[in-house]
């Protein structure tokens, strides 16, 4: 089943945190909501999706994150009772065609363009220094 990914789409995905990757882990510990930040064709002519993690744990002052407002939590299919943040200083990169994880997931919701535009502008500025975790060999 082929899925069309688009920025702002929220998926359940076994996100691999940078600190976990640094400890030698290769698999995310649990499925968590993630936001699609970008979909692009790489130099190898494969399509990739760039995923930002969502967390209910308030990020430390050294992290860069945006809190998700209540209206956006509802659109994205997130728990209304919990505070949630999109983390912008790290991301997972996964090829859409060969990713086991992406083929096993489906969208749980969609952030609005009005919310995502400034989030993605901020992320684009951080991209050169953000921690990339590639989910492919």
Coordinates of C-alpha atoms in Angstrom, one line a residue:
X1 CA 0.0 0.0 0.0
X2 CA 1.6 3.3 -1.1
X3 CA 0.9 6.3 1.0
X4 CA 1.2 10.0 0.0
X5 CA 3.1 11.9 2.7
X6 CA 2.7 15.7 3.0
X7 CA 4.0 18.3 5.5
X8 CA 1.9 18.5 8.6
X9 CA 0.7 14.9 8.4
X10 CA 0.9 13.2 11.8
X11 CA 1.9 9.5 11.9
X12 CA 2.6 7.0 14.6
X13 CA 6.2 6.0 14.1
X14 CA 8.9 4.3 16.1
X15 CA 11.0 7.5 16.3
X16 CA 14.7 6.9 17.2
X17 CA 15.9 9.8 19.4
X18 CA 19.4 11.1 18.8
X19 CA 20.5 10.1 22.3
X20 CA 19.3 6.6 21.6
X21 CA 21.2 6.4 18.4
X22 CA 24.3 7.7 20.2
X23 CA 24.0 4.8 22.6
X24 CA 24.1 2.4 19.7
X25 CA 20.4 1.7 19.6
X26 CA 18.9 1.2 16.1
X27 CA 15.2 0.9 16.8
X28 CA 12.8 3.4 18.4
X29 CA 11.5 2.1 21.7
X30 CA 7.9 2.9 21.0
X31 CA 5.5 4.2 18.4
X32 CA 4.9 7.9 19.0
X33 CA 3.2 10.7 17.1
X34 CA 5.6 12.3 14.6
X35 CA 5.0 15.2 12.2
X36 CA 6.1 15.1 8.5
X37 CA 8.3 18.1 8.0
X38 CA 9.3 17.5 4.4
X39 CA 9.1 15.0 1.6
X40 CA 11.8 15.2 -1.1
X41 CA 13.7 13.2 -3.7
X42 CA 17.3 12.6 -2.8
X43 CA 20.4 12.5 -5.0
X44 CA 19.8 8.8 -5.3
X45 CA 16.4 9.4 -6.9
X46 CA 14.6 7.9 -3.9
X47 CA 11.8 9.7 -2.0
X48 CA 12.5 10.5 1.6
X49 CA 10.3 11.7 4.5
X50 CA 11.8 13.9 7.2
X51 CA 10.0 13.3 10.6
X52 CA 9.9 15.5 13.7
X53 CA 9.1 13.9 17.0
X54 CA 6.2 14.9 19.2
X55 CA 6.6 14.6 23.0
X56 CA 4.5 15.0 26.1
X57 CA 7.6 15.6 28.2
X58 CA 8.4 19.3 28.4
X59 CA 11.7 19.8 26.6
X60 CA 14.6 21.1 28.5
X61 CA 15.7 24.8 28.1
X62 CA 18.5 23.6 25.8
X63 CA 16.1 22.0 23.3
X64 CA 14.2 23.8 20.6
X65 CA 10.5 22.9 20.4
X66 CA 7.1 24.4 19.7
X67 CA 4.1 23.6 21.9
X68 CA 1.1 22.3 20.1
X69 CA -2.1 24.4 20.7
X70 CA -5.4 22.7 21.7
X71 CA -7.0 23.2 18.3
X72 CA -4.0 21.6 16.5
X73 CA -3.9 18.7 18.9
X74 CA -7.5 18.0 17.9
X75 CA -6.8 18.2 14.2
X76 CA -3.7 16.0 14.6
X77 CA -5.5 13.3 16.5
X78 CA -3.5 13.9 19.7
X79 CA -4.5 13.5 23.3
X80 CA -6.3 16.7 24.3
X81 CA -5.6 16.2 28.0
X82 CA -1.8 16.3 27.6
X83 CA 0.6 19.1 26.7
X84 CA 2.5 18.3 23.5
X85 CA 5.6 19.7 21.8
X86 CA 7.1 19.3 18.3
X87 CA 10.9 19.0 18.7
X88 CA 12.8 20.9 16.0
X89 CA 16.4 20.3 16.8
X90 CA 16.5 16.6 15.6
X91 CA 14.7 14.5 13.0
X92 CA 14.5 11.0 11.5
X93 CA 15.1 10.6 7.8
X94 CA 13.5 7.6 6.2
X95 CA 13.0 6.4 2.6
X96 CA 9.3 6.1 1.8
X97 CA 9.5 3.1 -0.6
X98 CA 11.8 0.8 1.4
X99 CA 10.9 1.8 5.0
X100 CA 9.3 -1.0 7.0
X101 CA 8.1 1.6 9.5
X102 CA 6.4 3.9 7.0
X103 CA 4.7 1.0 5.2
X104 CA 3.2 -0.1 8.5
X105 CA 1.8 3.3 9.6
X106 CA -1.1 5.5 8.6
X107 CA -2.0 9.1 9.3
X108 CA -3.7 9.9 12.6
X109 CA -4.3 13.5 11.7
X110 CA -3.0 16.6 10.0
X111 CA -1.7 19.9 11.4
X112 CA -3.1 23.0 9.7
X113 CA -1.0 24.9 7.1
X114 CA -1.4 28.0 9.3
X115 CA 0.2 26.2 12.2
X116 CA 2.9 24.4 10.2
X117 CA 4.2 27.3 8.1
X118 CA 6.0 29.1 11.0
X119 CA 7.1 25.8 12.5
X120 CA 8.6 24.6 9.3
X121 CA 10.3 28.0 8.7
X122 CA 11.9 27.7 12.1
X123 CA 12.9 24.1 11.4
X124 CA 14.4 25.1 8.0
X125 CA 16.6 27.6 9.8
X126 CA 17.7 24.9 12.3
X127 CA 18.2 22.2 9.7
X128 CA 22.0 22.7 9.1
X129 CA 22.6 22.1 12.9
X130 CA 19.8 19.7 13.7
X131 CA 20.7 16.1 14.6
X132 CA 19.8 13.8 11.7
X133 CA 19.1 10.2 12.4
X134 CA 19.0 8.2 9.2
X135 CA 16.7 5.2 9.3
X136 CA 18.3 3.3 6.4
X137 CA 21.7 1.7 5.7

